[in-house]
mmCIF file with all atom_site columns, C-alpha atoms in Angstrom:
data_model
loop_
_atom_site.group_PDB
_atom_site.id
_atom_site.type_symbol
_atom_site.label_atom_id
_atom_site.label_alt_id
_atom_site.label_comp_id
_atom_site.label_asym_id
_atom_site.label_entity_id
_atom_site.label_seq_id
_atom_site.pdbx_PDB_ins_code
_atom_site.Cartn_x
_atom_site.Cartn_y
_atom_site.Cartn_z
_atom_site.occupancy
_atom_site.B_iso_or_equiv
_atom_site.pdbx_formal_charge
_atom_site.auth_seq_id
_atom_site.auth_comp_id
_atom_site.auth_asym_id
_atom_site.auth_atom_id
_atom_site.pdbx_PDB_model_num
ATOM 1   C CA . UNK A 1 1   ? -6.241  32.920  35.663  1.00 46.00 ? 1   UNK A CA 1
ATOM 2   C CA . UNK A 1 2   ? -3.044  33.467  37.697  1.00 39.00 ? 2   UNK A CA 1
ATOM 3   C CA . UNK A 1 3   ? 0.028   33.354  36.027  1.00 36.00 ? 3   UNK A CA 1
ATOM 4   C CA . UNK A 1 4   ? 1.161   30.254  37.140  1.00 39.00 ? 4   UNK A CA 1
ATOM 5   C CA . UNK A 1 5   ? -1.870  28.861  35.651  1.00 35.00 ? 5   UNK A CA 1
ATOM 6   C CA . UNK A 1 6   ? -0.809  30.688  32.275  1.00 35.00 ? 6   UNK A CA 1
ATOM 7   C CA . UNK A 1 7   ? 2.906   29.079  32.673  1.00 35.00 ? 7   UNK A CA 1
ATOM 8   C CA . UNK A 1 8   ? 1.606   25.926  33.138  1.00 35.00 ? 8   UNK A CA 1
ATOM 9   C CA . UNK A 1 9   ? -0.847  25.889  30.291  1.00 38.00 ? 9   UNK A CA 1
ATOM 10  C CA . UNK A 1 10  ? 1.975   27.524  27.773  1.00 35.00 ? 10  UNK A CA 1
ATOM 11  C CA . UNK A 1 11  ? 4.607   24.376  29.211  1.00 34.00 ? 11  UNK A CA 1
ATOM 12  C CA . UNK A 1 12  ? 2.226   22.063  28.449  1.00 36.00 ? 12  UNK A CA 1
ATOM 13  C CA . UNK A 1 13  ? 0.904   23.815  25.047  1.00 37.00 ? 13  UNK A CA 1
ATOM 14  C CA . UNK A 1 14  ? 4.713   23.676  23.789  1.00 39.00 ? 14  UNK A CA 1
ATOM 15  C CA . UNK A 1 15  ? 5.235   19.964  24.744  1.00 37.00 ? 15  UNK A CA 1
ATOM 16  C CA . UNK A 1 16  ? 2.422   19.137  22.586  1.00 41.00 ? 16  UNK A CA 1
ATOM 17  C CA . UNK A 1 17  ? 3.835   21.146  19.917  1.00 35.00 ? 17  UNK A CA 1
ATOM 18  C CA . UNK A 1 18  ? 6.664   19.609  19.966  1.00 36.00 ? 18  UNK A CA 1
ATOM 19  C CA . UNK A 1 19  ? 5.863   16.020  20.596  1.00 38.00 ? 19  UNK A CA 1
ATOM 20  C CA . UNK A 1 20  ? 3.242   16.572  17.523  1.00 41.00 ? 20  UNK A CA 1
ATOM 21  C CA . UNK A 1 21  ? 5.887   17.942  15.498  1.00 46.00 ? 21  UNK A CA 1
ATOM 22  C CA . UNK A 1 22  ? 8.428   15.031  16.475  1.00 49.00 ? 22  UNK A CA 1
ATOM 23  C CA . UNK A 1 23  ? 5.660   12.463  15.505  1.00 75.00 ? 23  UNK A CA 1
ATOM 24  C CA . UNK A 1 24  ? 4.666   14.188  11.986  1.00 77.00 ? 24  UNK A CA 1
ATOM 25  C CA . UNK A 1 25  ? 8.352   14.122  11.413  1.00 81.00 ? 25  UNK A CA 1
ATOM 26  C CA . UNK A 1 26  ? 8.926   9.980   12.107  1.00 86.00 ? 26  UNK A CA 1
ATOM 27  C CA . UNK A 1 27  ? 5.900   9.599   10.636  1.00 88.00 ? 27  UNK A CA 1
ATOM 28  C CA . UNK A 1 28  ? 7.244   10.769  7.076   1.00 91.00 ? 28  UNK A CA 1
ATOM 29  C CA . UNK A 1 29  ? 10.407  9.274   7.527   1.00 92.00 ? 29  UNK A CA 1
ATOM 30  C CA . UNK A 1 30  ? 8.787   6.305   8.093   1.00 91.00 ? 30  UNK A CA 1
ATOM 31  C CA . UNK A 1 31  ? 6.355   6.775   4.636   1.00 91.00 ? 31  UNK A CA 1
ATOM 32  C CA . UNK A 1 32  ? 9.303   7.363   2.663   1.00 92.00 ? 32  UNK A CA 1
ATOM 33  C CA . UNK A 1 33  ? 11.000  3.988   3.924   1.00 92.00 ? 33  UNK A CA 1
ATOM 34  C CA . UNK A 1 34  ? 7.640   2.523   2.844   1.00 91.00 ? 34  UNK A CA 1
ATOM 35  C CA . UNK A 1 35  ? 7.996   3.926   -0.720  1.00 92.00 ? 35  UNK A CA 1
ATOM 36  C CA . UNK A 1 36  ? 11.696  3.259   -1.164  1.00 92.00 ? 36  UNK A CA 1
ATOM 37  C CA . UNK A 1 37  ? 11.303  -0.199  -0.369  1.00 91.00 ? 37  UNK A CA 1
ATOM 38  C CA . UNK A 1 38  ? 8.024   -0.869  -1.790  1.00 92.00 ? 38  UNK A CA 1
ATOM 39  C CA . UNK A 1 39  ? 9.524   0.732   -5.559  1.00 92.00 ? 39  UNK A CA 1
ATOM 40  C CA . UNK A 1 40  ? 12.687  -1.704  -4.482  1.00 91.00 ? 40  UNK A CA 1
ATOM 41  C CA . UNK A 1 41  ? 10.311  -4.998  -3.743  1.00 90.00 ? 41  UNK A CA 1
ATOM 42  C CA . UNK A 1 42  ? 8.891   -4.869  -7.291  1.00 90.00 ? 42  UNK A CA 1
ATOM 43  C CA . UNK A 1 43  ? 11.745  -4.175  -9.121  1.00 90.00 ? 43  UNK A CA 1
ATOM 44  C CA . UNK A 1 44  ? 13.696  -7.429  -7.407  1.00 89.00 ? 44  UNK A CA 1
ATOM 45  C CA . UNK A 1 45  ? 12.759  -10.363 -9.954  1.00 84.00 ? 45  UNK A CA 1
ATOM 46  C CA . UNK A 1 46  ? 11.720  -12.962 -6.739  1.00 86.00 ? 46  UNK A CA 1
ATOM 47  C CA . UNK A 1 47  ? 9.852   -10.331 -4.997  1.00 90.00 ? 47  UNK A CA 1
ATOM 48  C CA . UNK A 1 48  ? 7.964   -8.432  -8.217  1.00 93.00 ? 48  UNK A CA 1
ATOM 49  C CA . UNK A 1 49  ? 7.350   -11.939 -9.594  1.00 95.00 ? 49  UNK A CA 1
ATOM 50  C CA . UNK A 1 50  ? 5.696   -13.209 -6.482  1.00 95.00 ? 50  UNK A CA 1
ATOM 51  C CA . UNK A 1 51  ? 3.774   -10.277 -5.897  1.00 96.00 ? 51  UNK A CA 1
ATOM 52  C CA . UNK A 1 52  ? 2.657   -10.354 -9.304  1.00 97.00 ? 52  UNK A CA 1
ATOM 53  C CA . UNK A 1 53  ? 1.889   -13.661 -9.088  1.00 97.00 ? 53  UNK A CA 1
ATOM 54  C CA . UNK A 1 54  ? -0.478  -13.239 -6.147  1.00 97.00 ? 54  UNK A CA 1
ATOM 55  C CA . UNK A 1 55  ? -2.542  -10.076 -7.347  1.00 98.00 ? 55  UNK A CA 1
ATOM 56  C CA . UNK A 1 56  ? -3.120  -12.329 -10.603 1.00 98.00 ? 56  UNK A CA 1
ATOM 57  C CA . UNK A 1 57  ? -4.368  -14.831 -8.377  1.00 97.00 ? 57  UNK A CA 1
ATOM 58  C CA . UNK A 1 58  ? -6.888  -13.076 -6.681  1.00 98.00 ? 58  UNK A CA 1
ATOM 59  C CA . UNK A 1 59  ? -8.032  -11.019 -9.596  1.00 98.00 ? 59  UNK A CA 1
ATOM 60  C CA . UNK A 1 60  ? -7.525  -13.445 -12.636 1.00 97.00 ? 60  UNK A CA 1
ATOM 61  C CA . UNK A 1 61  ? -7.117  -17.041 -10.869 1.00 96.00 ? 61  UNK A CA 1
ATOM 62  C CA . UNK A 1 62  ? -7.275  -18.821 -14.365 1.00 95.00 ? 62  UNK A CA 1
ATOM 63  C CA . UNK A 1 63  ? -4.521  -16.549 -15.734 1.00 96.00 ? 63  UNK A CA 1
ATOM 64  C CA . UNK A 1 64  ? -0.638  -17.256 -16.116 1.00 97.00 ? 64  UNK A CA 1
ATOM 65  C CA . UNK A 1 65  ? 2.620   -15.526 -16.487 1.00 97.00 ? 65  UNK A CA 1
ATOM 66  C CA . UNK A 1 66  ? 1.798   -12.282 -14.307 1.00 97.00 ? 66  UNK A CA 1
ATOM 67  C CA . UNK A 1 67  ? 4.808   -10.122 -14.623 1.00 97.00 ? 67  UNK A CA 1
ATOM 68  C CA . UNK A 1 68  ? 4.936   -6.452  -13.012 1.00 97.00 ? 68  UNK A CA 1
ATOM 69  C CA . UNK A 1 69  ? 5.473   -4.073  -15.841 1.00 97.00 ? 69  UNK A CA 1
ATOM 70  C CA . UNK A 1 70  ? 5.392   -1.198  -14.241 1.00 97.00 ? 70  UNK A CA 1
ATOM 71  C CA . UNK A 1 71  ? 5.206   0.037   -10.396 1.00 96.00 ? 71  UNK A CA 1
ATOM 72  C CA . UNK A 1 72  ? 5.275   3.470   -8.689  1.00 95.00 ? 72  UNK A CA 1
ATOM 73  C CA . UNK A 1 73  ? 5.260   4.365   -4.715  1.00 94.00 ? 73  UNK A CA 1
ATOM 74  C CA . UNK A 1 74  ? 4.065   8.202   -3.196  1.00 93.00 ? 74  UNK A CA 1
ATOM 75  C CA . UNK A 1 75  ? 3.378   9.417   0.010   1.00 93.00 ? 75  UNK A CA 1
ATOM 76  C CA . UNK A 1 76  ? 2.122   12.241  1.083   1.00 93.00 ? 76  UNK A CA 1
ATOM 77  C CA . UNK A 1 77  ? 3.604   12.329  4.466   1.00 90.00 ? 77  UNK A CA 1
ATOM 78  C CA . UNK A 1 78  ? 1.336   9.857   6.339   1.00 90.00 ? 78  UNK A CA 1
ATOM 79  C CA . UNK A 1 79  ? -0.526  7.812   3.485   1.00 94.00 ? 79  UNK A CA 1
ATOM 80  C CA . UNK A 1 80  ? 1.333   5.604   1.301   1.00 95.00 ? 80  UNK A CA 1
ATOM 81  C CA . UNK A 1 81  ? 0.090   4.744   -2.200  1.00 96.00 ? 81  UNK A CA 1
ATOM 82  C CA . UNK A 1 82  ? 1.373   2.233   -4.258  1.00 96.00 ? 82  UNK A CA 1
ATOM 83  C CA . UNK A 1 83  ? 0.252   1.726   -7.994  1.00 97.00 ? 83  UNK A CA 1
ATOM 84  C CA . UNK A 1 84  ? 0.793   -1.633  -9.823  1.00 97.00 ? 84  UNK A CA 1
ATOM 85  C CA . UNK A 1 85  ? 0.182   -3.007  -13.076 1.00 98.00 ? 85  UNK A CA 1
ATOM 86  C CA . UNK A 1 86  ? 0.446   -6.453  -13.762 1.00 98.00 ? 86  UNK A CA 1
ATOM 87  C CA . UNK A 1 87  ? 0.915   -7.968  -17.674 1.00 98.00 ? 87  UNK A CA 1
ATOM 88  C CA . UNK A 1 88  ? -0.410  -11.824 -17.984 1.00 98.00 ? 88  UNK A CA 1
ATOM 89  C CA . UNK A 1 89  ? -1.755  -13.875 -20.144 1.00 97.00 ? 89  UNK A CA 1
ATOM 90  C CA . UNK A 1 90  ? -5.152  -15.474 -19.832 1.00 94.00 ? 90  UNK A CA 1
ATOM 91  C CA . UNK A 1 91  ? -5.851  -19.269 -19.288 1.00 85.00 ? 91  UNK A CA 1
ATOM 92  C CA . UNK A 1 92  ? -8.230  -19.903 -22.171 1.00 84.00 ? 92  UNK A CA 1
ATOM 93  C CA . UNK A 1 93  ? -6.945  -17.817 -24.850 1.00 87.00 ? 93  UNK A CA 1
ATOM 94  C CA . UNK A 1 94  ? -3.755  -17.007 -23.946 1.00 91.00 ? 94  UNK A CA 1
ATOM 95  C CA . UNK A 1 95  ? -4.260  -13.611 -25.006 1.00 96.00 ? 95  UNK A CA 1
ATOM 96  C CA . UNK A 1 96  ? -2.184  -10.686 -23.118 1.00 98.00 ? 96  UNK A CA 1
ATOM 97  C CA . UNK A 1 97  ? -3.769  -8.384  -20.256 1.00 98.00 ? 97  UNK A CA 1
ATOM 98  C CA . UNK A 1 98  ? -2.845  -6.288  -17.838 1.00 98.00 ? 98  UNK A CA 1
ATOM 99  C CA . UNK A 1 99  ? -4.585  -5.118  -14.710 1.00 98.00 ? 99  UNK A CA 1
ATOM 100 C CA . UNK A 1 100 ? -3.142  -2.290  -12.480 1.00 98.00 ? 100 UNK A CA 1
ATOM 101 C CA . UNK A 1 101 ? -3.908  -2.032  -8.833  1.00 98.00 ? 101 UNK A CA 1
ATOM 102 C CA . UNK A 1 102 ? -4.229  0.964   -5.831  1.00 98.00 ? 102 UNK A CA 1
ATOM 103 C CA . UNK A 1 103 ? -2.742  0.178   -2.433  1.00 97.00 ? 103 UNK A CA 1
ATOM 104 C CA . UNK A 1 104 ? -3.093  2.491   0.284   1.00 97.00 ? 104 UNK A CA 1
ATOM 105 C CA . UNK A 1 105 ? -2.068  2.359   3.803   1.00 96.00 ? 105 UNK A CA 1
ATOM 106 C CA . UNK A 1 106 ? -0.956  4.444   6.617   1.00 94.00 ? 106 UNK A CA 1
ATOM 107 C CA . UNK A 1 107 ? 0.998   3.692   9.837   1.00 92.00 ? 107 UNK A CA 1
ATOM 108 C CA . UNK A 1 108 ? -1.847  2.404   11.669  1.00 92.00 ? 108 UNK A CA 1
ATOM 109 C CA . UNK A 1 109 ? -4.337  0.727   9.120   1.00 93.00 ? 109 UNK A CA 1
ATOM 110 C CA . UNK A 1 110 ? -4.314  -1.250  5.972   1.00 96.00 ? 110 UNK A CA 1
ATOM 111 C CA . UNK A 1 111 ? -6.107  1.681   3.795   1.00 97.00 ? 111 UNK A CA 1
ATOM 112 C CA . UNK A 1 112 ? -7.800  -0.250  0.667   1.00 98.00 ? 112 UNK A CA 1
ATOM 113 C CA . UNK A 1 113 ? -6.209  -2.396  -2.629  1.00 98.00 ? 113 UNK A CA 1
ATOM 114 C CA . UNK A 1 114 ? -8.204  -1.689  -5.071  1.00 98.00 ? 114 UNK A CA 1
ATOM 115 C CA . UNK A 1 115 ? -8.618  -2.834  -8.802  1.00 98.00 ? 115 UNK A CA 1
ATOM 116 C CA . UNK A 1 116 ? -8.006  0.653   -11.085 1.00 98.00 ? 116 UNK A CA 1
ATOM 117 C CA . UNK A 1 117 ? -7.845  -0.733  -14.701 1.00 98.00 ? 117 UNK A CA 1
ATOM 118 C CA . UNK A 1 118 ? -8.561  -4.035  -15.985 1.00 98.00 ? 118 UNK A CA 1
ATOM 119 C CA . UNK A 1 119 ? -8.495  -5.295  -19.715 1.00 97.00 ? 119 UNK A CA 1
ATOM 120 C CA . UNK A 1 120 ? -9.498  -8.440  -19.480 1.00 96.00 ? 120 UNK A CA 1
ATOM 121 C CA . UNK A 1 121 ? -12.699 -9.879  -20.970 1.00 93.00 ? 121 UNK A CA 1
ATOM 122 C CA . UNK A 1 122 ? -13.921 -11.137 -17.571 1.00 93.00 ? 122 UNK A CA 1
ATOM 123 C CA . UNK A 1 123 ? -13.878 -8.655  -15.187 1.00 94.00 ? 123 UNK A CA 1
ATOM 124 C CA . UNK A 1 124 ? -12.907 -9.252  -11.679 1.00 97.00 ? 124 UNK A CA 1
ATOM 125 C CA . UNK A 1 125 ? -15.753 -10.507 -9.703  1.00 97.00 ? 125 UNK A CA 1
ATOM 126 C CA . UNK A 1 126 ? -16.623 -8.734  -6.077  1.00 97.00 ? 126 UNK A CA 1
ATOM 127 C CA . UNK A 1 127 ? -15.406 -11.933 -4.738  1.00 98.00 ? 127 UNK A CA 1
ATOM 128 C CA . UNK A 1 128 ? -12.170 -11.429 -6.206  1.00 98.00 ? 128 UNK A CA 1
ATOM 129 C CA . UNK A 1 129 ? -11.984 -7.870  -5.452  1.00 98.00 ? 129 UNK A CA 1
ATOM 130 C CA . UNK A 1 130 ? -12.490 -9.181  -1.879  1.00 98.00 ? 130 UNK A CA 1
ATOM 131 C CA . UNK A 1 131 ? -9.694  -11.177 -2.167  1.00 98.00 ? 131 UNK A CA 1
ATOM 132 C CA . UNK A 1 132 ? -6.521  -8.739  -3.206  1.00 98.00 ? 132 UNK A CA 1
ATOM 133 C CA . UNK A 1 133 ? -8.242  -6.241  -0.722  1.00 98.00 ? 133 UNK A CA 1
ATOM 134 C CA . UNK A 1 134 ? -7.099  -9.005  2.012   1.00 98.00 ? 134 UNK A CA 1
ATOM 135 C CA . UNK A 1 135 ? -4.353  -9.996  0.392   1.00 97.00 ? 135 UNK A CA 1
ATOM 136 C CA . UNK A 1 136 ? -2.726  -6.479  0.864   1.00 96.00 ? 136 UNK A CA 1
ATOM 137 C CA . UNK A 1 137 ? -4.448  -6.448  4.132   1.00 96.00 ? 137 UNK A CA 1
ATOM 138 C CA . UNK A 1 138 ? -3.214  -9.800  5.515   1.00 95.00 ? 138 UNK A CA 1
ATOM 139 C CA . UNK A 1 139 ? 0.451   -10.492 3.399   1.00 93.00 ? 139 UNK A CA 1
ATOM 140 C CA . UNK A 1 140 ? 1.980   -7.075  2.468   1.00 93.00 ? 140 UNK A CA 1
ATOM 141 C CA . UNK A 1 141 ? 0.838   -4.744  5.541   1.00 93.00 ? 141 UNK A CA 1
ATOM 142 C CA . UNK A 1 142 ? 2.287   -6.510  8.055   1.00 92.00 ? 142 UNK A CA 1
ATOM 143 C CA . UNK A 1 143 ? 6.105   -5.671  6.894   1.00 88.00 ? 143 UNK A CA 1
ATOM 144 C CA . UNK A 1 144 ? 4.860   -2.186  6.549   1.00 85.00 ? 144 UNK A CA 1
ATOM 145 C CA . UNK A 1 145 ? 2.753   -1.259  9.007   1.00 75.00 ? 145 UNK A CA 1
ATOM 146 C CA . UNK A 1 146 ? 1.971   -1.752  12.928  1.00 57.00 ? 146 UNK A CA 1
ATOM 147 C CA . UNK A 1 147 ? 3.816   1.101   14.194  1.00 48.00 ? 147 UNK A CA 1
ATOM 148 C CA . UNK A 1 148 ? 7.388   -0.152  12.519  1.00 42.00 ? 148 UNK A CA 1
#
């Protein structure tokens, strides 16, 4: 290998470098605007109440009065992972529950929404499961995701 070879190699081998680095770097800026806004989305009343609203009705669809009561947002640089736990009451008894979900998603892909704790005497069907999964897929990763 000549050393103009070995130039041209090390040119390109620092672009990289650097064009890798400048990509890791927008991609956690742009995780972290994920998290602020997703911790900001269900802590506005209209927003928290409508998302709680629609994770009750794909999990629970005979349940009422889904409020968020409490909400967290991470990211570990490139994955963003939102928890959620909705409080409701069911339709036949009336009785209080609460059911807390796992989002995931990156840049690129809608990861997985996922049921993580349910208390309710009927559980939530696959079917249901099915549901919230495209939910998050189809209504909530679109203002996140797609390369914004």
């Amino acid at each position: 290998m000549n050393v103009r070879t070995v130039f041209v190699f090390a040119v390109l081998f620092a672009v990289g470098v650097a064009s890798s680095s400048h990509s890791a770097e927008g991609e956690k800026k742009w995780a972290k605007r994920c998290e602020d806004t997703l911790k900001a989305q269900c802590k506005a009343k209209d927003n928290s109440d409508t998302i709680a609203q629609s994770i009750l009705t794909c999990t629970h669809p005979s349940g009422k009065n889904a409020k968020i009561s409490d909400s967290t947002a991470t990211n570990d640089g490139s994955i963003v992972t939102s928890v959620i736990t909705i409080t409701w009451n069911g339709g036949l008894t009336g009785a209080e529950y609460s059911t807390t979900i796992t989002w995931k998603f990156d840049k690129a892909q809608h990861i997985s929404a996922e049921v993580t704790s349910d208390n309710a005497v009927i559980s939530v069907n696959a079917e249901h499961k099915k549901q919230l999964n495209d939910w998050f897929r189809d209504s909530m990763f679109p203002a996140y995701g797609g390369g914004k």
